[in-house]
Each structure stands twice: as C-alpha cells, then as structure tokens.
Amino acid sequence: MTYLIGDFYEVRAFQSTVQEIVHEGGPAAEQPLIKACVGVIIKNPFAGQYVHDLSPLTDPSAALGTELGRRATALLGGREVEGYGKGGIAGVAGEQDHVVACITTVFGNAFRDAVGGGKAWISSTTKTAAAGTAIDIPLAFKDEVYVRSHYDAIPFQVPDGPRADELLICAAVSTGGRIHERVGGMTVAEFRASAS
C-alpha cells in the first residue's frame, strides 16, 4: 500500500524532533523556548536523471506545506508559533534543486496558513547528502525577518534517510526568540507597535 500526501508524494516515513530550552547558562526563562521540526521522507521521482521541468514537484507542494505545518504546530503543545523555517536534503541520486522545488512559494503559503499565518519570507536551507546527514533548519520571526531575537535554528537528522532515491522535506517552528537574547535590534513588541 502506498501512502500519499496529496496525489503525488509517496511517503516512506515521518520524523519529528522537539527541543525545550529552559536556559543557556543564565537564569531560567519564565516560559521555556520550544522548537520543533517535522521531516517527511518522500520518493524522488527524478532520482538518477536530469529533468529540466521540476514543476511536477512544485505544483502539488501545498499539500506538503499543510501537512508539515499541521504536524509541527501540534508539537508546540498549544503554544502559538512565533518563528518558522524550512529546508531539506536530497539523497545522493538526486539534486539540491529537487528539494528546492518542493519548498517554493506554493509550499510556503500553505505552510503559513497551517501555522496560523506569517508575513515574513521563510528562511530555508537545502543540500544533497547521504542518509543520516544532519541539517540545521533556520528559524526567524514569522512576521518580520529583521527581528534579530528570533534568528535561530534547530538541528535535524534522520538516521536512515534520505536514501539515494529519496527527498527529506522539513518544516520547523518555534514559540519565541532565543533564550537570553540580548544583542539588540528590532523587538517583537516594536514591530507590533509599528504595524498597528
């Protein structure tokens, strides 16, 4: 039996990770920072071949954005999403652009909707690598990328993926800025006051 997201992406597995950070050496935070990432391992239909038109990966990718956004948000335990990011790894028989094709604006708009909105572009990172390779998914404030307190990342790794003919597509969320952030720049409160 084949498990599909949408009518196109053949899923082998999902994997998730959650970090709950209480402090970074200073005083404990009033509310721990929660960062979560969900990855899905899908079959790469273009593995082992060069294909100029990657729209078959891009066009249905709203389904990926919705599913990963829903799953990632659920990992925050009811807390609101403040930061987000995306990325992924192509297995070694694929290309970096195969991942990029899955996480363009089509994916991003659906992901924003699934996590409760967002006005800022979604930070991302992609690469081609062997199964078990780690990747740091970047995070930034969901409504204004220049809010420095939310510049962050969450490490993610799937020990048995992506296999050579697979893609690992990731979506990450956070409940706030870095614990003990104190390097200045625009704050969330300043952004919200200027936007109102």
Coordinates of N, CA and C in Angstrom, one line a residue:
M1 N 0.8 -1.2 0.0 CA 0.0 0.0 0.0 C 0.9 1.2 0.0
T2 N 0.6 2.2 -0.8 CA 1.3 3.5 -0.9 C 0.6 4.5 -0.1
Y3 N 1.4 5.3 0.7 CA 0.8 6.4 1.5 C 1.2 7.6 0.7
L4 N 0.2 8.5 0.4 CA 0.5 9.7 -0.4 C 0.1 10.9 0.4
I5 N 0.9 12.0 0.2 CA 0.5 13.3 0.6 C 0.0 14.0 -0.7
G6 N -1.2 14.5 -0.7 CA -1.8 14.9 -1.9 C -2.0 13.7 -2.8
D7 N -1.9 13.9 -4.1 CA -2.0 12.8 -5.0 C -0.6 12.4 -5.6
F8 N 0.5 13.0 -5.1 CA 1.7 12.8 -5.8 C 2.9 12.3 -4.9
Y9 N 3.1 12.8 -3.7 CA 4.3 12.5 -2.9 C 4.1 11.2 -2.2
E10 N 5.0 10.2 -2.6 CA 5.0 8.9 -1.9 C 5.8 8.9 -0.7
V11 N 5.2 8.7 0.5 CA 5.8 8.8 1.8 C 6.3 7.5 2.3
R12 N 7.6 7.5 2.7 CA 8.1 6.3 3.4 C 8.0 6.5 5.0
A13 N 8.3 7.7 5.4 CA 8.3 7.9 6.9 C 8.2 9.4 7.3
F14 N 7.7 9.7 8.5 CA 7.8 11.0 9.1 C 8.8 10.9 10.3
Q15 N 9.4 11.9 10.6 CA 10.2 12.0 11.8 C 10.1 13.4 12.4
S16 N 10.1 13.5 13.7 CA 10.0 14.8 14.4 C 11.0 14.9 15.5
T17 N 11.3 16.1 15.8 CA 12.1 16.4 17.0 C 11.6 17.7 17.7
V18 N 11.7 17.7 19.0 CA 11.3 18.8 19.8 C 12.4 19.2 20.8
Q19 N 12.8 20.4 20.9 CA 13.7 20.9 21.9 C 12.9 21.9 22.8
E20 N 13.1 21.7 24.1 CA 12.5 22.6 25.1 C 13.7 23.2 25.9
I21 N 14.0 24.4 25.7 CA 15.1 25.1 26.3 C 14.7 26.0 27.5
V22 N 15.3 25.7 28.6 CA 14.9 26.4 29.8 C 15.9 27.5 30.1
H23 N 17.2 27.3 29.8 CA 18.2 28.4 30.0 C 19.4 28.0 29.1
E24 N 20.3 29.0 28.9 CA 21.5 28.8 28.2 C 22.7 29.2 29.0
G25 N 22.6 28.9 30.3 CA 23.7 29.3 31.3 C 23.3 30.4 32.2
G26 N 22.3 31.2 31.8 CA 21.8 32.3 32.7 C 20.6 31.8 33.5
P27 N 19.8 32.7 33.9 CA 18.6 32.4 34.7 C 17.6 31.6 33.9
A28 N 16.8 30.8 34.5 CA 15.8 30.1 33.8 C 14.7 31.0 33.3
A29 N 14.2 30.7 32.1 CA 13.2 31.6 31.5 C 11.9 31.3 32.1
E30 N 11.0 32.4 32.1 CA 9.7 32.2 32.6 C 8.9 31.1 31.9
Q31 N 9.1 31.2 30.5 CA 8.5 30.2 29.7 C 9.6 29.5 28.9
P32 N 9.8 28.2 28.9 CA 10.8 27.6 28.0 C 10.6 27.9 26.6
L33 N 11.6 28.0 25.8 CA 11.5 28.1 24.4 C 11.3 26.7 23.8
I34 N 10.3 26.5 23.0 CA 10.1 25.2 22.3 C 10.4 25.4 20.8
K35 N 11.2 24.5 20.3 CA 11.5 24.5 18.9 C 11.1 23.1 18.4
A36 N 10.5 23.0 17.3 CA 10.1 21.7 16.8 C 10.3 21.6 15.3
C37 N 10.7 20.4 14.8 CA 10.9 20.2 13.4 C 10.2 18.9 13.0
V38 N 9.6 18.9 11.8 CA 9.0 17.7 11.3 C 9.6 17.5 9.9
G39 N 10.0 16.3 9.6 CA 10.5 15.9 8.3 C 9.7 14.8 7.7
V40 N 9.6 14.8 6.4 CA 8.9 13.7 5.7 C 9.9 13.2 4.7
I41 N 10.0 11.8 4.6 CA 10.8 11.2 3.6 C 9.9 10.8 2.4
I42 N 10.2 11.3 1.3 CA 9.3 11.0 0.1 C 10.2 10.4 -1.0
K43 N 9.6 9.7 -1.9 CA 10.3 9.2 -3.1 C 10.6 10.3 -4.0
N44 N 11.8 10.3 -4.6 CA 12.2 11.3 -5.5 C 12.0 10.8 -6.9
P45 N 11.0 11.2 -7.6 CA 10.7 10.7 -9.0 C 11.8 11.0 -10.0
F46 N 12.6 12.0 -9.7 CA 13.7 12.4 -10.7 C 15.1 11.9 -10.3
A47 N 15.1 11.0 -9.3 CA 16.5 10.5 -8.9 C 17.1 9.8 -10.1
G48 N 18.4 10.0 -10.2 CA 19.2 9.3 -11.2 C 19.1 9.9 -12.6
Q49 N 18.4 11.0 -12.8 CA 18.2 11.6 -14.1 C 18.1 13.1 -14.0
Y50 N 18.5 13.8 -15.1 CA 18.3 15.2 -15.2 C 17.0 15.5 -15.9
V51 N 16.2 16.3 -15.2 CA 14.9 16.7 -15.8 C 14.8 18.2 -15.7
H52 N 14.6 18.9 -16.8 CA 14.6 20.3 -16.8 C 13.4 20.9 -16.1
D53 N 12.2 20.3 -16.3 CA 11.0 20.9 -15.7 C 10.7 20.2 -14.4
L54 N 10.8 21.0 -13.3 CA 10.6 20.4 -11.9 C 9.2 20.8 -11.4
S55 N 8.4 21.3 -12.3 CA 7.0 21.7 -11.8 C 6.2 20.5 -11.2
P56 N 6.4 19.3 -11.7 CA 5.7 18.2 -11.0 C 5.9 18.1 -9.5
L57 N 7.1 18.6 -9.1 CA 7.4 18.6 -7.6 C 6.8 19.8 -7.0
T58 N 6.8 20.9 -7.7 CA 6.3 22.2 -7.1 C 4.8 22.3 -7.1
D59 N 4.2 22.0 -8.2 CA 2.7 22.3 -8.3 C 1.9 21.7 -7.2
P60 N 2.1 20.5 -6.7 CA 1.2 20.0 -5.7 C 1.8 20.2 -4.3
S61 N 2.8 21.0 -4.1 CA 3.5 21.1 -2.8 C 2.8 21.8 -1.7
A62 N 1.6 22.4 -2.0 CA 0.8 23.0 -1.0 C 0.4 21.9 0.0
A63 N 0.2 20.7 -0.5 CA -0.2 19.6 0.4 C 0.9 19.2 1.4
L64 N 2.2 19.3 0.9 CA 3.3 19.1 1.8 C 3.3 20.2 2.9
G65 N 3.2 21.5 2.5 CA 3.2 22.6 3.4 C 2.1 22.5 4.5
T66 N 0.9 22.1 4.1 CA -0.1 22.0 5.0 C 0.1 20.8 6.0
E67 N 0.5 19.7 5.5 CA 0.7 18.5 6.4 C 1.9 18.8 7.4
L68 N 3.0 19.3 6.9 CA 4.1 19.5 7.8 C 3.8 20.7 8.8
G69 N 3.2 21.7 8.3 CA 2.8 22.8 9.2 C 1.9 22.3 10.3
R70 N 0.9 21.5 10.0 CA 0.0 21.0 11.0 C 0.7 20.2 12.0
R71 N 1.6 19.3 11.5 CA 2.3 18.4 12.4 C 3.2 19.2 13.3
A72 N 4.0 20.1 12.8 CA 4.9 20.9 13.5 C 4.2 21.8 14.6
T73 N 3.1 22.4 14.2 CA 2.4 23.2 15.2 C 1.9 22.4 16.4
A74 N 1.4 21.2 16.1 CA 0.9 20.3 17.2 C 2.0 20.0 18.2
L75 N 3.3 20.0 17.8 CA 4.3 19.7 18.7 C 4.6 20.8 19.7
L76 N 4.1 21.9 19.5 CA 4.3 23.1 20.4 C 3.3 23.0 21.6
G77 N 2.5 22.0 21.7 CA 1.6 21.8 22.8 C 0.6 23.0 23.1
G78 N 0.1 23.6 22.0 CA -0.9 24.6 22.2 C -0.3 26.0 22.2
R79 N 1.0 26.2 22.3 CA 1.6 27.5 22.2 C 1.6 28.0 20.8
E80 N 1.5 29.3 20.7 CA 1.5 30.0 19.4 C 2.8 29.9 18.7
V81 N 2.8 29.8 17.4 CA 4.0 29.8 16.5 C 4.5 31.3 16.4
E82 N 5.8 31.5 16.8 CA 6.4 32.9 16.5 C 7.4 32.8 15.5
G83 N 8.1 31.7 15.4 CA 9.2 31.6 14.4 C 9.0 30.4 13.5
Y84 N 9.6 30.5 12.3 CA 9.4 29.3 11.4 C 10.6 29.2 10.4
G85 N 10.7 28.1 9.8 CA 11.8 27.8 8.8 C 11.5 26.6 8.0
K86 N 12.3 26.3 7.0 CA 12.0 25.1 6.1 C 13.3 24.7 5.5
G87 N 13.4 23.5 4.9 CA 14.6 23.0 4.3 C 14.5 21.6 3.9
G88 N 15.6 21.0 3.6 CA 15.6 19.6 3.3 C 16.9 19.1 2.7
I89 N 16.9 17.8 2.5 CA 18.1 17.1 1.9 C 17.6 16.2 0.7
A90 N 18.3 16.3 -0.4 CA 18.1 15.4 -1.5 C 19.1 14.2 -1.3
G91 N 18.6 13.0 -1.5 CA 19.5 11.8 -1.5 C 20.5 11.9 -2.6
V92 N 21.6 11.2 -2.5 CA 22.7 11.4 -3.4 C 22.4 11.0 -4.9
A93 N 21.3 10.4 -5.2 CA 21.0 10.2 -6.6 C 20.1 11.3 -7.1
G94 N 19.8 12.3 -6.3 CA 19.0 13.5 -6.7 C 19.9 14.7 -6.7
E95 N 19.2 15.9 -6.8 CA 19.8 17.2 -6.8 C 19.2 18.1 -5.8
Q96 N 20.0 19.1 -5.4 CA 19.5 20.1 -4.4 C 18.3 20.7 -4.9
D97 N 18.2 21.0 -6.2 CA 17.0 21.7 -6.8 C 15.7 20.9 -6.6
H98 N 15.9 19.6 -6.5 CA 14.7 18.7 -6.3 C 14.0 19.1 -4.9
V99 N 14.8 19.4 -3.9 CA 14.3 19.8 -2.6 C 13.7 21.2 -2.8
V100 N 14.5 22.1 -3.4 CA 14.1 23.5 -3.5 C 12.7 23.5 -4.2
A101 N 12.5 22.7 -5.2 CA 11.3 22.7 -6.0 C 10.1 22.3 -5.1
C102 N 10.3 21.6 -4.0 CA 9.3 21.2 -3.1 C 8.9 22.2 -2.1
I103 N 9.8 23.2 -1.9 CA 9.5 24.2 -0.8 C 9.5 25.6 -1.3
T104 N 9.0 25.9 -2.5 CA 8.9 27.2 -3.0 C 7.7 27.9 -2.4
T105 N 7.2 29.0 -3.0 CA 6.1 29.8 -2.6 C 4.8 29.0 -2.4
V106 N 4.6 28.0 -3.3 CA 3.4 27.2 -3.2 C 3.4 26.4 -1.9
F107 N 4.5 25.8 -1.5 CA 4.6 25.2 -0.2 C 4.5 26.2 0.9
G108 N 5.3 27.3 0.8 CA 5.3 28.3 1.8 C 4.0 28.9 2.2
N109 N 3.2 29.3 1.2 CA 1.9 29.9 1.5 C 1.0 28.9 2.3
A110 N 1.0 27.6 1.9 CA 0.2 26.6 2.6 C 0.8 26.4 4.0
F111 N 2.1 26.4 4.2 CA 2.7 26.2 5.5 C 2.3 27.4 6.4
R112 N 2.4 28.6 5.9 CA 2.0 29.8 6.7 C 0.6 29.6 7.2
D113 N -0.3 29.3 6.3 CA -1.7 29.1 6.7 C -1.9 28.0 7.8
A114 N -1.1 27.0 7.7 CA -1.2 25.9 8.6 C -0.7 26.2 10.0
V115 N 0.2 27.2 10.1 CA 0.8 27.6 11.4 C 0.2 28.8 12.0
G116 N -0.8 29.3 11.4 CA -1.5 30.5 11.9 C -1.1 31.8 11.3
G117 N -0.5 31.8 10.1 CA -0.2 33.0 9.4 C 1.3 33.4 9.6
G118 N 1.6 34.4 8.8 CA 3.0 34.9 8.8 C 3.2 35.8 7.6
K119 N 3.9 36.9 7.9 CA 4.1 37.9 6.8 C 5.5 37.8 6.2
A120 N 6.5 37.3 7.0 CA 7.9 37.3 6.5 C 8.2 36.1 5.6
W121 N 9.2 36.3 4.8 CA 9.6 35.2 4.0 C 10.2 34.1 4.9
I122 N 10.2 32.9 4.5 CA 10.5 31.7 5.3 C 12.0 31.4 5.0
S123 N 12.8 31.5 6.0 CA 14.2 31.1 5.9 C 14.3 29.6 5.5
S124 N 15.3 29.3 4.7 CA 15.5 27.9 4.3 C 16.9 27.5 4.1
T125 N 17.2 26.2 4.1 CA 18.4 25.7 3.7 C 18.2 24.3 3.1
T126 N 19.0 24.0 2.0 CA 18.9 22.7 1.3 C 20.3 22.2 0.9
K127 N 20.4 20.9 0.7 CA 21.6 20.3 0.3 C 21.4 18.9 -0.2
T128 N 22.4 18.3 -0.9 CA 22.4 17.0 -1.3 C 23.4 16.2 -0.4
A129 N 22.9 15.1 0.2 CA 23.8 14.4 1.1 C 23.3 12.9 1.3
A130 N 24.2 12.1 2.0 CA 23.9 10.7 2.2 C 22.9 10.6 3.4
A131 N 22.3 9.4 3.5 CA 21.4 9.1 4.6 C 22.1 9.3 5.9
G132 N 21.4 9.9 6.9 CA 21.9 10.2 8.2 C 22.6 11.5 8.4
T133 N 22.7 12.3 7.3 CA 23.4 13.6 7.4 C 22.5 14.5 8.2
A134 N 23.1 15.3 9.1 CA 22.3 16.3 9.8 C 22.2 17.6 9.0
I135 N 21.1 18.3 9.3 CA 20.9 19.6 8.7 C 20.4 20.6 9.8
D136 N 20.8 21.8 9.7 CA 20.2 22.8 10.6 C 19.2 23.6 9.9
I137 N 17.9 23.5 10.3 CA 16.8 24.3 9.7 C 16.8 25.7 10.4
P138 N 16.9 26.7 9.6 CA 16.9 28.1 10.2 C 15.5 28.5 10.6
L139 N 15.5 29.4 11.6 CA 14.3 29.9 12.2 C 14.4 31.5 12.2
A140 N 13.3 32.1 11.9 CA 13.2 33.6 12.0 C 11.8 33.9 12.4
F141 N 11.6 35.2 12.9 CA 10.3 35.6 13.3 C 9.3 35.6 12.1
K142 N 8.1 35.1 12.3 CA 7.2 34.8 11.2 C 6.6 36.1 10.6
D143 N 6.7 37.2 11.2 CA 6.1 38.4 10.6 C 7.1 39.5 10.2
E144 N 8.3 39.4 10.6 CA 9.3 40.4 10.2 C 10.7 39.8 10.3
V145 N 11.3 39.5 9.2 CA 12.6 38.8 9.2 C 13.7 39.6 10.0
Y146 N 13.6 40.9 10.1 CA 14.6 41.6 10.8 C 14.5 41.7 12.3
V147 N 13.6 40.9 12.9 CA 13.6 40.8 14.4 C 14.7 39.8 14.8
R148 N 15.8 40.4 15.3 CA 17.0 39.7 15.5 C 16.9 38.6 16.6
S149 N 16.1 38.8 17.6 CA 15.9 37.9 18.7 C 15.5 36.5 18.2
H150 N 14.9 36.4 17.1 CA 14.4 35.1 16.6 C 15.3 34.4 15.6
Y151 N 16.5 35.0 15.3 CA 17.4 34.3 14.5 C 17.9 33.0 15.2
D152 N 17.6 31.9 14.7 CA 17.9 30.6 15.4 C 17.9 29.5 14.4
A153 N 18.0 28.3 14.9 CA 18.0 27.1 14.0 C 17.6 25.9 14.9
I154 N 17.2 24.8 14.3 CA 17.0 23.6 15.0 C 17.7 22.5 14.2
P155 N 18.6 21.7 14.9 CA 19.2 20.6 14.2 C 18.2 19.4 13.9
F156 N 18.4 18.8 12.8 CA 17.5 17.7 12.4 C 18.3 16.6 11.7
Q157 N 17.9 15.4 12.0 CA 18.6 14.2 11.4 C 17.7 13.0 11.3
V158 N 17.7 12.3 10.2 CA 17.0 11.1 10.0 C 18.1 10.0 9.8
P159 N 18.3 9.1 10.8 CA 19.4 8.1 10.7 C 19.4 7.3 9.4
D160 N 18.2 7.0 8.9 CA 18.2 6.1 7.7 C 17.7 6.8 6.4
G161 N 17.8 8.1 6.4 CA 17.3 8.9 5.3 C 17.9 10.3 5.2
P162 N 17.8 10.9 4.0 CA 17.1 10.3 2.8 C 18.0 9.2 2.1
R163 N 17.4 8.2 1.7 CA 18.2 7.2 0.9 C 18.4 7.8 -0.5
A164 N 19.2 7.2 -1.3 CA 19.7 7.8 -2.5 C 18.6 8.3 -3.4
D165 N 17.5 7.6 -3.5 CA 16.3 7.9 -4.3 C 15.2 8.6 -3.6
E166 N 15.5 9.3 -2.5 CA 14.5 10.0 -1.7 C 14.8 11.4 -1.4
L167 N 13.8 12.2 -1.0 CA 14.0 13.5 -0.5 C 13.5 13.6 0.9
L168 N 14.2 14.4 1.7 CA 13.8 14.8 3.1 C 13.3 16.2 3.0
I169 N 12.0 16.4 3.3 CA 11.5 17.8 3.3 C 11.1 18.1 4.8
C170 N 11.6 19.3 5.2 CA 11.4 19.7 6.6 C 10.7 21.0 6.8
A171 N 10.0 21.1 7.9 CA 9.4 22.4 8.3 C 9.6 22.5 9.8
A172 N 10.0 23.7 10.3 CA 10.3 23.9 11.7 C 9.5 25.2 12.2
V173 N 9.2 25.1 13.5 CA 8.5 26.2 14.2 C 9.1 26.4 15.5
S174 N 8.9 27.6 16.1 CA 9.4 27.9 17.5 C 8.3 28.8 18.1
T175 N 8.4 28.9 19.5 CA 7.5 29.6 20.3 C 8.0 31.0 20.6
G176 N 9.2 31.3 20.3 CA 9.8 32.7 20.6 C 11.2 32.8 20.2
G177 N 11.8 33.9 20.7 CA 13.2 34.1 20.4 C 14.2 33.3 21.2
R178 N 15.4 33.5 21.0 CA 16.5 32.7 21.7 C 16.4 33.0 23.2
I179 N 16.6 32.0 24.0 CA 16.7 32.2 25.5 C 17.9 33.1 25.7
H180 N 17.7 34.2 26.6 CA 18.8 35.1 26.9 C 19.2 36.0 25.7
E181 N 18.3 36.2 24.7 CA 18.7 37.0 23.6 C 18.9 38.4 24.1
R182 N 20.0 39.1 23.7 CA 20.3 40.4 24.2 C 21.3 41.2 23.3
V183 N 21.1 41.0 22.0 CA 22.1 41.7 21.1 C 21.4 42.8 20.3
G184 N 20.2 43.3 20.8 CA 19.6 44.4 20.3 C 18.8 44.2 19.0
G185 N 18.5 45.3 18.3 CA 17.7 45.2 17.1 C 16.3 45.3 17.4
M186 N 15.5 45.3 16.3 CA 14.0 45.5 16.5 C 13.5 44.3 17.3
T187 N 12.6 44.7 18.2 CA 11.9 43.6 19.1 C 10.6 43.3 18.5
V188 N 10.0 42.2 18.9 CA 8.6 41.8 18.5 C 7.7 42.9 18.9
A189 N 7.8 43.4 20.1 CA 6.9 44.5 20.6 C 7.0 45.7 19.7
E190 N 8.2 46.1 19.4 CA 8.4 47.3 18.5 C 7.8 47.0 17.1
F191 N 8.0 45.8 16.6 CA 7.3 45.5 15.3 C 5.8 45.6 15.4
R192 N 5.3 45.0 16.4 CA 3.8 45.0 16.5 C 3.2 46.4 16.7
A193 N 4.0 47.3 17.5 CA 3.5 48.7 17.6 C 3.6 49.4 16.3
S194 N 4.6 49.2 15.5 CA 4.7 49.9 14.3 C 3.8 49.4 13.2
A195 N 3.3 48.1 13.4 CA 2.4 47.5 12.4 C 0.9 47.9 12.7
S196 N 0.7 48.4 13.9 CA -0.7 48.6 14.3 C -1.2 50.0 13.9

